[in-house]
Coordinates of C-alpha atoms in Angstrom, one line a residue:
Chain A
X253 CA -30.9 -54.1 57.9
X254 CA -27.7 -52.6 58.4
X255 CA -27.0 -50.2 55.6
X256 CA -23.5 -50.7 53.9
X257 CA -21.5 -49.8 51.2
X258 CA -18.8 -52.0 49.7
X259 CA -15.5 -49.6 49.4
X260 CA -12.8 -50.5 46.9
X261 CA -9.4 -48.7 47.3
X262 CA -7.0 -49.7 44.1
X263 CA -3.6 -48.9 44.7
X264 CA -0.3 -49.7 43.1
X265 CA 0.7 -52.2 45.3
X266 CA -2.7 -53.6 46.3
X267 CA -6.2 -53.3 46.1
X268 CA -8.2 -53.3 49.0
X269 CA -11.9 -53.9 49.5
X270 CA -14.3 -53.7 52.6
X271 CA -17.7 -53.4 53.7
X272 CA -18.1 -50.3 55.5
X273 CA -21.4 -49.1 57.6
X274 CA -22.7 -45.7 57.9
X275 CA -20.0 -44.9 60.8
X276 CA -17.0 -45.6 58.7
X277 CA -16.1 -49.0 60.2
X278 CA -15.1 -51.9 58.0
X279 CA -17.0 -55.1 59.1
X280 CA -15.3 -57.3 56.1
X281 CA -12.3 -56.8 54.2
X282 CA -10.3 -58.6 51.6
X283 CA -7.3 -57.7 49.3
X284 CA -5.6 -58.5 46.3
X285 CA -1.7 -57.8 45.0
X286 CA -2.3 -55.6 41.8
X287 CA 1.0 -56.9 39.9
X288 CA -0.8 -60.2 40.6
X289 CA -3.4 -59.1 38.1
X290 CA -1.9 -57.0 35.5
X291 CA -3.5 -56.2 32.4
X292 CA -7.4 -54.6 31.9
X293 CA -9.0 -58.1 31.6
X294 CA -6.9 -60.0 34.3
X295 CA -7.3 -57.2 36.6
X296 CA -11.1 -56.5 36.2
X297 CA -12.0 -60.2 36.5
X298 CA -10.1 -60.3 40.1
X299 CA -11.7 -57.1 40.8
X300 CA -15.5 -58.3 39.9
X301 CA -14.7 -62.2 41.8
X302 CA -13.3 -60.1 45.0
X303 CA -16.4 -58.0 44.8
X304 CA -18.7 -60.7 44.6
X305 CA -17.3 -62.1 47.4
X306 CA -17.8 -59.4 49.6
X307 CA -21.7 -59.3 48.5
X308 CA -22.0 -62.6 49.1
X309 CA -20.4 -62.1 52.6
X310 CA -22.8 -58.9 53.1
X311 CA -25.9 -61.0 52.4
X312 CA -24.6 -63.5 55.2
X313 CA -24.2 -60.6 57.4
X314 CA -28.2 -59.1 56.8
X315 CA -26.7 -56.1 55.2
X316 CA -27.8 -54.0 52.7
X317 CA -25.3 -52.8 50.0
X318 CA -26.3 -49.4 48.7
X319 CA -23.4 -49.3 46.0
X320 CA -20.0 -49.8 45.4
X321 CA -17.2 -46.7 45.8
X322 CA -14.0 -46.7 44.1
X323 CA -10.5 -44.6 45.0
X324 CA -8.2 -45.0 42.1
X325 CA -4.9 -43.0 41.5
X326 CA -4.6 -40.7 39.0
X327 CA -7.1 -38.5 36.8
X328 CA -11.0 -39.8 36.8
X329 CA -13.7 -38.1 35.3
X330 CA -16.1 -38.3 38.5
X331 CA -19.3 -37.5 36.9
X332 CA -19.0 -40.3 35.0
X333 CA -16.8 -42.3 36.7
X334 CA -14.7 -42.6 33.5
X335 CA -10.9 -43.4 34.9
X336 CA -8.2 -41.8 31.9
X337 CA -5.7 -44.0 33.0
X338 CA -4.1 -45.6 36.3
X339 CA -0.3 -44.4 37.0
X340 CA 0.8 -47.9 38.1
X341 CA -1.3 -50.4 36.2
X342 CA -0.7 -51.0 32.5
X343 CA -3.2 -51.3 30.0
X344 CA -6.0 -49.3 32.0
X345 CA -6.1 -46.2 29.8
X346 CA -9.8 -44.4 29.1
X347 CA -11.9 -47.1 30.8
X348 CA -15.6 -46.4 31.9
X349 CA -15.5 -47.7 35.6
X350 CA -18.7 -47.1 36.4
X351 CA -20.7 -47.9 33.7
X352 CA -19.0 -51.5 33.2
X353 CA -19.5 -52.3 37.3
X354 CA -22.8 -50.7 37.5
X355 CA -23.7 -53.1 34.0
X356 CA -22.1 -55.7 36.4
X357 CA -23.7 -55.5 39.3
X358 CA -26.8 -53.6 39.6
X359 CA -26.0 -51.0 42.0
X360 CA -24.8 -47.8 42.0
X361 CA -20.9 -47.0 41.5
X362 CA -19.1 -44.1 42.6
X363 CA -15.5 -43.4 41.5
X364 CA -13.0 -40.5 42.5
X365 CA -9.5 -40.3 43.0
X366 CA -7.4 -41.9 45.9
X367 CA -6.2 -38.5 47.5
X368 CA -10.0 -37.3 47.4
X369 CA -11.3 -40.2 48.9
X370 CA -8.6 -40.4 51.5
X371 CA -10.1 -36.6 52.4
X372 CA -13.6 -37.7 52.7
X373 CA -12.7 -40.5 55.1
X374 CA -11.1 -38.2 57.1
X375 CA -13.8 -35.5 57.0
X376 CA -16.7 -38.1 57.9
X377 CA -15.1 -39.9 60.1
X378 CA -11.3 -39.2 60.9
X379 CA -9.6 -36.1 61.6
X380 CA -11.5 -33.9 59.9
X381 CA -14.9 -34.7 61.5
X382 CA -16.9 -31.4 62.0
X383 CA -15.2 -28.9 59.7
X384 CA -16.8 -27.3 56.6
X385 CA -13.4 -26.8 54.9
X386 CA -10.6 -29.0 55.0
X387 CA -7.0 -29.4 53.2
X388 CA -5.8 -33.1 53.2
X389 CA -2.5 -34.2 51.9
X390 CA -1.0 -37.7 51.6
X391 CA 2.4 -37.6 51.8
X392 CA 4.0 -40.2 49.6
X393 CA 6.2 -40.3 46.9
X394 CA 4.0 -37.9 45.1
X395 CA 1.7 -35.8 47.7
X396 CA -1.8 -36.6 47.0
X397 CA -4.3 -33.6 47.7
X398 CA -7.7 -33.6 48.5
X399 CA -10.3 -30.3 49.0
X400 CA -13.5 -30.0 51.0
X401 CA -15.3 -26.9 50.7
X402 CA -18.6 -26.2 52.5
X403 CA -18.7 -29.4 53.9
X404 CA -17.8 -31.2 50.2
X405 CA -15.5 -32.6 48.3
X406 CA -14.3 -30.0 45.7
X407 CA -13.6 -31.7 42.3
X408 CA -13.3 -28.4 40.3
X409 CA -15.4 -28.6 36.8
X410 CA -13.0 -30.4 35.2
X411 CA -12.2 -32.7 37.7
X412 CA -8.6 -32.1 38.6
X413 CA -8.4 -29.7 41.4
X414 CA -6.4 -30.3 44.7
X415 CA -3.4 -31.1 42.8
X416 CA -1.3 -29.7 46.2
X417 CA 1.5 -31.4 45.4
X418 CA 2.1 -29.2 42.6
X419 CA 2.2 -25.5 44.0
X420 CA 5.3 -23.6 43.2
X421 CA 7.1 -22.7 46.3
X422 CA 10.6 -22.1 44.3
X423 CA 10.3 -21.0 40.7
X424 CA 14.3 -21.5 40.6
X425 CA 13.9 -24.9 42.1
X426 CA 14.4 -28.6 40.9
X427 CA 12.6 -30.2 38.2
X428 CA 9.3 -31.7 39.2
X429 CA 8.3 -35.2 37.5
X430 CA 4.6 -32.5 36.6
X431 CA 7.1 -30.8 34.1
X432 CA 7.3 -27.3 36.0
X433 CA 10.0 -26.6 38.9
X434 CA 10.3 -26.1 42.3
X435 CA 6.8 -27.9 43.2
X436 CA 6.6 -28.7 46.9
X437 CA 6.4 -32.4 45.9
X438 CA 10.2 -31.7 44.8
X439 CA 11.1 -30.8 48.6
X440 CA 8.5 -33.2 50.4
X441 CA 7.8 -36.0 48.3
X442 CA 9.8 -39.4 49.5
X443 CA 12.1 -40.0 46.5
X444 CA 13.0 -36.3 46.2
X445 CA 13.8 -36.1 49.8
X446 CA 16.0 -39.1 49.9
X447 CA 18.0 -38.1 47.0
X448 CA 18.6 -34.8 48.5
X449 CA 20.1 -36.8 51.6
X450 CA 22.1 -38.8 49.3
X451 CA 23.5 -35.8 48.0
X452 CA 24.2 -33.8 50.8
X453 CA 25.9 -36.9 52.5
X454 CA 28.1 -37.6 48.6
X455 CA 29.1 -34.0 49.5
X456 CA 30.7 -35.0 52.7
X457 CA 28.4 -33.4 55.3
X458 CA 28.9 -35.2 58.4
X459 CA 25.8 -37.5 59.8
X460 CA 25.7 -40.9 61.9
X461 CA 23.5 -42.3 58.7
X462 CA 27.4 -42.6 57.1
X463 CA 27.7 -45.3 59.6
X464 CA 24.6 -46.5 59.6
X465 CA 24.3 -47.2 56.0
X466 CA 27.8 -48.5 55.8
X467 CA 28.0 -51.0 58.9
X468 CA 24.5 -52.3 58.6
X469 CA 23.6 -52.5 54.8
X470 CA 20.3 -50.6 55.4
X471 CA 18.7 -48.7 52.8
X472 CA 18.3 -45.2 52.8
X473 CA 14.5 -44.1 53.6
X474 CA 12.6 -41.3 55.6
X475 CA 12.0 -43.4 58.2
X476 CA 15.7 -44.1 58.6
X477 CA 16.5 -40.3 58.6
X478 CA 13.2 -39.8 61.2
X479 CA 15.4 -42.2 63.7
X480 CA 18.7 -40.4 63.1
X481 CA 17.0 -37.1 63.8
X482 CA 15.3 -38.5 67.0
X483 CA 18.7 -39.9 67.9
X484 CA 20.1 -36.7 67.7
X485 CA 21.7 -36.4 64.5
X486 CA 21.8 -32.6 63.7
X487 CA 22.3 -33.3 59.8
X488 CA 18.9 -35.2 60.2
X489 CA 17.0 -32.9 62.2
X490 CA 17.9 -30.0 59.8
X491 CA 16.6 -32.1 57.0
X492 CA 13.3 -32.6 58.5
X493 CA 13.5 -28.8 59.9
X494 CA 13.7 -27.6 56.4
X495 CA 11.3 -30.1 54.7
X496 CA 8.9 -29.1 57.1
X497 CA 9.4 -25.5 56.4
X498 CA 9.1 -26.2 52.5
X499 CA 5.8 -27.8 53.2
X500 CA 4.3 -25.1 55.5
X501 CA 5.8 -22.5 52.9
X502 CA 3.1 -24.1 50.7
X503 CA 0.8 -24.4 53.1
X504 CA 0.5 -21.3 53.9
X505 CA 0.3 -19.7 50.6
X506 CA -3.1 -22.5 50.3
X507 CA -3.8 -20.9 53.9
X508 CA -4.2 -17.5 52.6
X509 CA -6.2 -18.4 49.5
X510 CA -8.4 -21.0 50.8
X511 CA -8.7 -20.1 54.5
X512 CA -9.6 -23.7 55.7
X513 CA -10.3 -24.6 59.5
X514 CA -8.3 -27.6 59.3
X515 CA -5.1 -29.4 57.5
X516 CA -5.3 -33.0 57.6
X517 CA -1.6 -34.8 57.0
X518 CA -1.2 -38.5 56.3
X519 CA 0.9 -40.8 54.5
X520 CA 4.3 -42.0 55.3
X521 CA 6.2 -38.3 55.8
X522 CA 3.2 -37.8 58.2
X523 CA 4.2 -40.5 60.6
X524 CA 7.4 -39.1 62.0
X525 CA 5.2 -36.5 64.5
X526 CA 6.7 -33.8 65.7
X527 CA 9.7 -33.8 63.5
X528 CA 7.6 -32.7 60.1
X529 CA 4.5 -31.1 62.1
X530 CA 6.8 -28.3 64.2
X531 CA 8.5 -26.9 61.2
X532 CA 4.9 -27.5 59.1
X533 CA 3.2 -25.4 61.7
X534 CA 5.8 -22.8 62.6
X535 CA 6.4 -22.0 58.9
X536 CA 2.6 -21.8 58.5
X537 CA 2.4 -19.3 61.3
X538 CA 4.9 -17.1 60.4
X539 CA 4.0 -16.8 56.9
X540 CA 0.2 -16.9 56.5
X541 CA -1.8 -13.8 57.4
X542 CA -2.6 -13.9 61.1
X543 CA -6.5 -14.3 60.9
X544 CA -6.2 -17.3 58.4
X545 CA -3.0 -18.8 60.0
X546 CA -4.9 -18.4 64.0
X547 CA -8.1 -20.2 62.7
X548 CA -6.5 -23.5 61.1
X549 CA -5.3 -26.8 62.6
X550 CA -2.8 -28.9 61.2
X551 CA -3.6 -32.5 62.4
X552 CA -2.2 -36.0 61.7
X553 CA -4.6 -38.2 59.7
X554 CA -6.7 -40.6 61.8
X555 CA -8.0 -43.8 59.5
X556 CA -3.9 -44.7 58.3
X557 CA -4.3 -47.4 55.5
X558 CA -8.0 -48.1 55.8
X559 CA -8.6 -44.5 54.9
X560 CA -9.0 -45.6 51.2
X561 CA -11.9 -48.2 51.7
X562 CA -13.3 -46.0 54.2
X563 CA -13.6 -43.4 51.9
X564 CA -14.6 -44.9 48.7
X565 CA -17.5 -46.3 50.4
X566 CA -18.1 -43.3 52.1
X567 CA -18.7 -41.8 48.5
X568 CA -21.6 -43.5 48.8
X569 CA -23.2 -42.1 51.9
X570 CA -22.4 -38.5 50.4
X571 CA -24.7 -39.2 47.4
X572 CA -27.6 -41.1 48.8
Chain B
X261 CA -40.6 0.7 40.9
X262 CA -37.2 0.2 39.6
X263 CA -34.9 -2.1 42.2
X264 CA -31.5 -0.8 42.4
X265 CA -28.8 -0.8 45.1
X266 CA -26.7 1.6 46.5
X267 CA -23.0 0.2 45.8
X268 CA -20.0 2.0 47.9
X269 CA -16.4 1.6 47.1
X270 CA -14.1 2.7 49.7
X271 CA -10.8 3.4 48.1
X272 CA -7.4 4.8 49.6
X273 CA -7.8 7.5 47.1
X274 CA -11.8 8.2 47.1
X275 CA -15.0 7.1 47.8
X276 CA -17.5 6.4 44.9
X277 CA -21.1 5.9 45.1
X278 CA -23.8 4.6 43.1
X279 CA -27.3 3.7 42.2
X280 CA -26.9 0.3 40.5
X281 CA -29.7 -1.6 38.9
X282 CA -30.1 -5.3 38.9
X283 CA -28.3 -5.3 35.6
X284 CA -25.2 -3.6 36.6
X285 CA -25.7 -0.5 35.1
X286 CA -24.7 2.4 37.4
X287 CA -27.7 5.1 37.0
X288 CA -26.5 7.2 39.0
X289 CA -23.3 8.6 40.3
X290 CA -21.2 10.3 43.2
X291 CA -17.8 10.7 44.8
X292 CA -15.7 12.2 47.2
X293 CA -11.8 12.2 47.8
X294 CA -11.1 10.0 50.8
X295 CA -8.2 12.3 52.1
X296 CA -10.6 15.2 52.7
X297 CA -12.2 13.6 55.2
X298 CA -9.8 11.7 57.4
X299 CA -10.7 10.6 60.8
X300 CA -13.5 8.2 61.6
X301 CA -16.0 11.2 62.7
X302 CA -15.6 13.2 59.7
X303 CA -15.6 10.5 57.1
X304 CA -18.5 9.1 58.6
X305 CA -20.8 12.3 58.4
X306 CA -19.3 12.6 54.7
X307 CA -20.3 9.2 53.9
X308 CA -23.7 9.4 55.2
X309 CA -24.6 12.6 53.2
X310 CA -23.2 10.9 50.2
X311 CA -25.8 8.1 50.8
X312 CA -28.8 10.5 51.8
X313 CA -28.0 12.3 48.5
X314 CA -28.1 9.1 46.6
X315 CA -31.3 8.2 48.4
X316 CA -32.9 11.1 47.7
X317 CA -32.1 10.9 43.8
X318 CA -33.4 7.0 43.9
X319 CA -36.8 8.7 45.0
X320 CA -37.0 11.0 42.4
X321 CA -35.8 8.2 39.9
X322 CA -38.8 6.4 41.1
X323 CA -36.3 3.6 42.3
X324 CA -36.7 1.3 45.4
X325 CA -33.4 0.9 46.9
X326 CA -33.2 -2.7 48.5
X327 CA -30.2 -1.9 50.5
X328 CA -26.5 -0.6 50.9
X329 CA -23.4 -2.7 49.2
X330 CA -19.9 -1.6 50.7
X331 CA -16.9 -2.4 49.4
X332 CA -13.9 -1.5 51.1
X333 CA -9.9 -2.1 51.8
X334 CA -8.6 -4.4 54.4
X335 CA -10.2 -7.5 56.3
X336 CA -13.9 -7.5 57.3
X337 CA -16.2 -10.0 59.0
X338 CA -18.4 -10.3 56.3
X339 CA -20.7 -11.7 58.5
X340 CA -20.9 -8.8 61.0
X341 CA -20.2 -6.3 58.8
X342 CA -17.6 -5.4 61.0
X343 CA -14.3 -3.7 59.4
X344 CA -10.6 -4.8 61.5
X345 CA -9.0 -1.6 59.8
X346 CA -8.6 0.3 56.9
X347 CA -5.5 0.2 55.5
X348 CA -5.4 4.0 54.0
X349 CA -7.8 5.5 56.5
X350 CA -6.6 6.1 59.8
X351 CA -8.5 6.0 63.0
X352 CA -11.0 3.5 61.6
X353 CA -10.0 0.8 63.9
X354 CA -12.8 -2.1 64.5
X355 CA -15.5 -0.5 63.1
X356 CA -19.0 -2.1 62.9
X357 CA -19.8 -0.4 59.8
X358 CA -22.8 -2.8 59.1
X359 CA -24.8 -2.2 62.1
X360 CA -24.0 1.9 62.2
X361 CA -25.2 2.2 58.4
X362 CA -28.1 -0.1 59.1
X363 CA -29.2 2.2 62.2
X364 CA -29.0 5.6 60.8
X365 CA -30.6 3.9 57.1
X366 CA -32.9 1.4 58.0
X367 CA -32.2 -0.9 55.5
X368 CA -30.1 -3.8 54.7
X369 CA -26.4 -3.2 54.6
X370 CA -23.7 -5.7 53.4
X371 CA -20.2 -4.8 53.8
X372 CA -17.3 -7.0 51.9
X373 CA -13.7 -7.1 51.2
X374 CA -12.9 -4.8 47.8
X375 CA -11.1 -7.4 45.9
X376 CA -14.1 -9.5 46.6
X377 CA -16.5 -7.0 45.4
X378 CA -14.8 -6.7 42.1
X379 CA -14.4 -10.3 41.6
X380 CA -18.6 -10.6 42.2
X381 CA -19.0 -7.6 39.6
X382 CA -17.0 -9.6 36.9
X383 CA -18.6 -12.6 37.9
X384 CA -22.4 -11.0 37.6
X385 CA -22.0 -8.3 34.8
X386 CA -18.6 -8.6 33.6
X387 CA -15.7 -11.3 32.2
X388 CA -17.0 -13.7 34.4
X389 CA -20.6 -14.4 33.5
X390 CA -21.8 -18.0 33.3
X391 CA -19.3 -19.8 35.1
X392 CA -19.1 -21.2 38.6
X393 CA -15.5 -21.1 39.3
X394 CA -13.2 -18.1 39.0
X395 CA -10.1 -16.2 40.3
X396 CA -10.1 -12.3 40.0
X397 CA -6.8 -10.6 40.5
X398 CA -6.9 -6.7 40.9
X399 CA -3.1 -6.1 39.9
X400 CA -2.0 -2.8 41.7
X401 CA 0.2 -1.6 44.5
X402 CA -0.9 -5.0 45.9
X403 CA -3.0 -7.9 44.4
X404 CA -6.2 -8.2 45.2
X405 CA -7.8 -11.3 45.1
X406 CA -11.5 -12.7 44.8
X407 CA -12.4 -16.4 44.6
X408 CA -15.6 -17.2 43.5
X409 CA -16.8 -21.3 44.1
X410 CA -20.2 -22.8 42.7
X411 CA -21.2 -19.5 41.6
X412 CA -20.7 -17.6 45.1
X413 CA -18.2 -15.3 46.3
X414 CA -16.0 -18.1 48.8
X415 CA -14.7 -16.0 52.0
X416 CA -13.5 -19.1 54.0
X417 CA -14.3 -19.3 57.9
X418 CA -12.6 -16.3 59.3
X419 CA -13.2 -14.3 56.2
X420 CA -9.7 -14.0 54.8
X421 CA -9.7 -16.4 51.9
X422 CA -8.6 -15.2 48.4
X423 CA -5.4 -13.5 49.4
X424 CA -3.9 -14.7 46.2
X425 CA -1.0 -11.9 46.3
X426 CA 0.4 -14.0 48.9
X427 CA 1.3 -17.2 47.5
X428 CA 5.0 -18.0 47.8
X429 CA 6.7 -18.6 44.8
X430 CA 10.4 -18.0 45.8
X431 CA 11.0 -19.2 49.2
X432 CA 14.4 -17.7 48.7
X433 CA 13.0 -14.4 47.1
X434 CA 12.5 -11.0 48.5
X435 CA 10.6 -10.1 51.7
X436 CA 7.1 -9.0 51.4
X437 CA 5.4 -6.4 53.4
X438 CA 3.1 -9.2 54.7
X439 CA 6.4 -10.7 56.4
X440 CA 6.6 -13.7 54.3
X441 CA 9.3 -14.1 51.2
X442 CA 8.8 -14.2 47.4
X443 CA 5.2 -13.7 47.4
X444 CA 4.1 -13.2 43.9
X445 CA 3.2 -9.3 45.1
X446 CA 7.0 -9.0 45.4
X447 CA 7.1 -9.5 41.5
X448 CA 4.1 -8.1 40.2
X449 CA 2.7 -5.5 43.0
X450 CA 3.7 -2.3 40.9
X451 CA 6.1 -1.1 43.9
X452 CA 8.3 -3.8 43.7
X453 CA 7.8 -3.9 40.0
X454 CA 9.3 -0.5 39.6
X455 CA 11.9 -1.1 42.1
X456 CA 13.3 -3.8 40.2
X457 CA 13.4 -1.9 37.0
X458 CA 15.2 1.0 38.7
X459 CA 17.4 -1.3 40.2
X460 CA 18.4 -3.1 36.9
X461 CA 19.0 0.5 35.2
X462 CA 21.0 1.4 37.9
X463 CA 23.2 -1.4 37.4
X464 CA 24.1 -0.1 33.9
X465 CA 21.2 -2.0 31.6
X466 CA 20.5 -0.5 29.0
X467 CA 17.6 0.9 28.0
X468 CA 15.5 3.3 26.4
X469 CA 13.8 4.3 29.5
X470 CA 17.6 6.1 30.7
X471 CA 17.0 8.3 27.9
X472 CA 13.4 9.0 28.8
X473 CA 13.8 9.3 32.5
X474 CA 16.7 11.9 31.7
X475 CA 15.4 13.9 29.0
X476 CA 11.8 14.8 30.0
X477 CA 11.7 14.2 33.5
X478 CA 9.3 11.5 33.6
X479 CA 8.6 9.4 36.4
X480 CA 8.9 5.6 36.1
X481 CA 5.7 3.7 36.3
X482 CA 4.5 0.2 34.9
X483 CA 2.7 2.2 32.0
X484 CA 6.3 4.2 31.0
X485 CA 8.0 0.6 30.9
X486 CA 5.1 -0.7 28.7
X487 CA 5.4 2.4 26.5
X488 CA 9.3 1.2 26.2
X489 CA 8.4 -2.5 25.4
X490 CA 5.7 -1.3 22.6
X491 CA 8.4 0.9 21.6
X492 CA 10.6 -2.4 20.9
X493 CA 13.1 -1.8 24.1
X494 CA 14.0 -5.2 25.0
X495 CA 15.0 -4.2 28.5
X496 CA 11.5 -3.6 29.1
X497 CA 9.9 -6.3 26.8
X498 CA 11.8 -8.6 29.6
X499 CA 10.9 -7.2 32.2
X500 CA 7.1 -7.8 31.0
X501 CA 8.2 -11.2 30.1
X502 CA 9.5 -12.1 33.6
X503 CA 6.8 -10.3 35.2
X504 CA 4.3 -12.2 33.5
X505 CA 6.1 -15.3 33.9
X506 CA 6.1 -15.3 37.7
X507 CA 2.1 -14.3 38.0
X508 CA 1.6 -17.2 35.7
X509 CA 3.8 -19.5 38.1
X510 CA 1.2 -18.1 41.0
X511 CA -1.5 -19.1 38.7
X512 CA -0.4 -22.3 37.6
X513 CA -0.4 -23.3 40.9
X514 CA -3.8 -22.2 42.0
X515 CA -5.2 -24.0 38.4
X516 CA -3.7 -27.2 39.8
X517 CA -5.4 -27.0 43.2
X518 CA -8.6 -25.1 42.4
X519 CA -9.1 -26.0 38.8
X520 CA -11.2 -22.5 38.0
X521 CA -12.6 -21.9 34.4
X522 CA -11.9 -18.1 34.3
X523 CA -9.1 -16.1 35.9
X524 CA -10.2 -12.8 35.4
X525 CA -6.9 -9.9 35.4
X526 CA -7.7 -6.6 36.2
X527 CA -6.1 -3.1 37.5
X528 CA -3.1 -1.3 35.9
X529 CA -1.1 -4.0 35.2
X530 CA -3.5 -5.9 33.4
X531 CA -4.2 -2.7 30.9
X532 CA -0.9 -3.7 29.3
X533 CA -2.7 -6.1 26.9
X534 CA -0.5 -8.9 25.6
X535 CA 2.6 -7.7 27.2
X536 CA 1.2 -9.2 30.6
X537 CA -1.3 -11.7 29.1
X538 CA 1.0 -13.4 26.9
X539 CA 3.7 -14.5 29.5
X540 CA 1.3 -15.1 31.8
X541 CA -0.7 -17.8 29.8
X542 CA 2.3 -19.4 28.3
X543 CA 3.6 -19.9 31.7
X544 CA 0.2 -21.0 33.0
X545 CA -0.4 -23.9 30.2
X546 CA 3.7 -25.1 30.7
X547 CA 3.4 -25.1 34.5
X548 CA -0.2 -26.1 35.0
X549 CA -1.4 -30.0 34.7
X550 CA -3.2 -30.0 31.0
X551 CA -6.5 -30.9 32.3
X552 CA -6.9 -28.0 34.4
X553 CA -4.9 -25.7 32.3
X554 CA -7.0 -26.6 29.2
X555 CA -10.1 -25.7 31.0
X556 CA -9.3 -22.3 32.4
X557 CA -9.5 -18.9 30.3
X558 CA -7.5 -16.1 31.4
X559 CA -9.5 -12.9 30.6
X560 CA -9.0 -9.3 31.0
X561 CA -11.6 -7.6 33.6
X562 CA -14.3 -6.0 32.0
X563 CA -15.8 -3.3 34.3
X564 CA -12.9 -1.0 35.2
X565 CA -13.4 1.6 37.5
X566 CA -16.6 0.7 38.2
X567 CA -16.3 -2.6 39.2
X568 CA -15.8 -1.6 43.0
X569 CA -19.6 0.3 42.8
X570 CA -21.2 -2.4 40.6
X571 CA -19.8 -5.1 42.7
X572 CA -20.7 -3.3 45.9
X573 CA -24.3 -3.1 45.0
X574 CA -24.6 -6.5 43.5
X575 CA -24.1 -7.9 47.3
X576 CA -27.4 -7.1 47.8
X577 CA -28.7 -8.7 44.9
X578 CA -26.9 -11.8 46.2
X579 CA -28.5 -12.0 49.3
X580 CA -31.8 -10.9 48.4

């Protein structure tokens, strides 16, 4: 019987589930939209139904399911599998997710933060294979971070490590959602990025984006700014240059402190290749100590949208 | 026979040596002035002589010396005991200190960075006892950092981790000796601190320091600014307030990433009690995530000038 784990990736948009083998391959998957099952009871019922369906599928496939791994946003007590709250799912305060699911399914359940789960997926099956010390970042609306130390996820004593988006790089900078000022997230998070572009355009700076936004009614997104940059638009190139430099500055500090072998960048912003990677790496090399900066590689995440499910399943392979 | 290790603390000013027992107590010590033995050959000869004297003393005391531990400034390959260079001792480039001393003394030699050694001393015998994850800072001309993860010193794959002074907190800030801009060291390092005070006084800001410096020909030091602050001088109080806030900002970022249980502050600047600790802790609580910030204690280093010798000796107890 082939050994698999059932991975669950709970996101604000959708919940994805998959049977994952020990090489990180998804054998079968399913998903449902988070907003169609709001409320703790309805959500839990649908989650249970989806897990049951995959467990049935595993029996048809002659697989042995070693347990259920769950990646979820927000702060989580990893040891107890306790979810303090889901940022995008109302009603899910203080839920003992692990013990509830273990009771229902009579199998081992591991719960971890979605950013940690992504880091684990990249470590075991993606761009982080073969290293012992790694920083993984998911660049989205917020910046999710995962930290691997000595080949294992590092959670910290109160399970709140790796909040890499909230390293301050400009004390005098903008207010951050976290309450601090000038966190790297206020430069690199997509909402902040888009806000900054809008502000600059409104102030009269010249860019092809002005025409694009008027003529086609297109929405301003980082992707559009990336397209404009590739089109040769200096304004947009400068935006990416600066955004990469801000991220590079934060990473330089982390490289000086943590001396990782690899930094894995995933999420929407990281899809823009050299536009973001070049200034990140240039700044990192310039600002970090030579010994540390020479020994770190900055690479793009390899697993994309599957990282959540694969990493959640990988939690089971870690601890078994 | 009592087990001891011979600890050597190589500093820019002096080299201190001591026989240290397994409870971190110095049984016998000696020292020499670094500048009186400049040059690699002369230095090494004096180091050898001093070690020999303590080894003789250990036999008189009926102690078994398990080995020699050395803490030295600058970058070090901990595994090979290789010193790339000593910042303050000319001629010491690329010295295989471990293998040379092992050959001479036929016993185990461990070499580590002085800031790591201080962190280890505090972890085993000082203000860091009983925790698994710790950040230790020595606040001097530079900021030395040590990182303890899962109860052990964390060096990173190229042994350059824990350069905590070189976390950027103000991208737009002053140029740092490391080449970057706005590192926390440019706010908290004593030279920068004194420079900033001078600049402000020259610009006409009112302070009792103006009189003190004129009337008695006293030298401007952080200690003098601390004295003025305790005397009620608003200018000086504000200097400490700001310096503490800068350090607190850097620590908030590190607490968000690393979620340590304890932060140990040592060195000259940390001697100024609440002047520095209050704004550090206030800023940390304000800027770090609540879960992480609630679970960390900021404390003063307990071992003072002995931390170097005790920590260097402790390297032997770690690995034996």
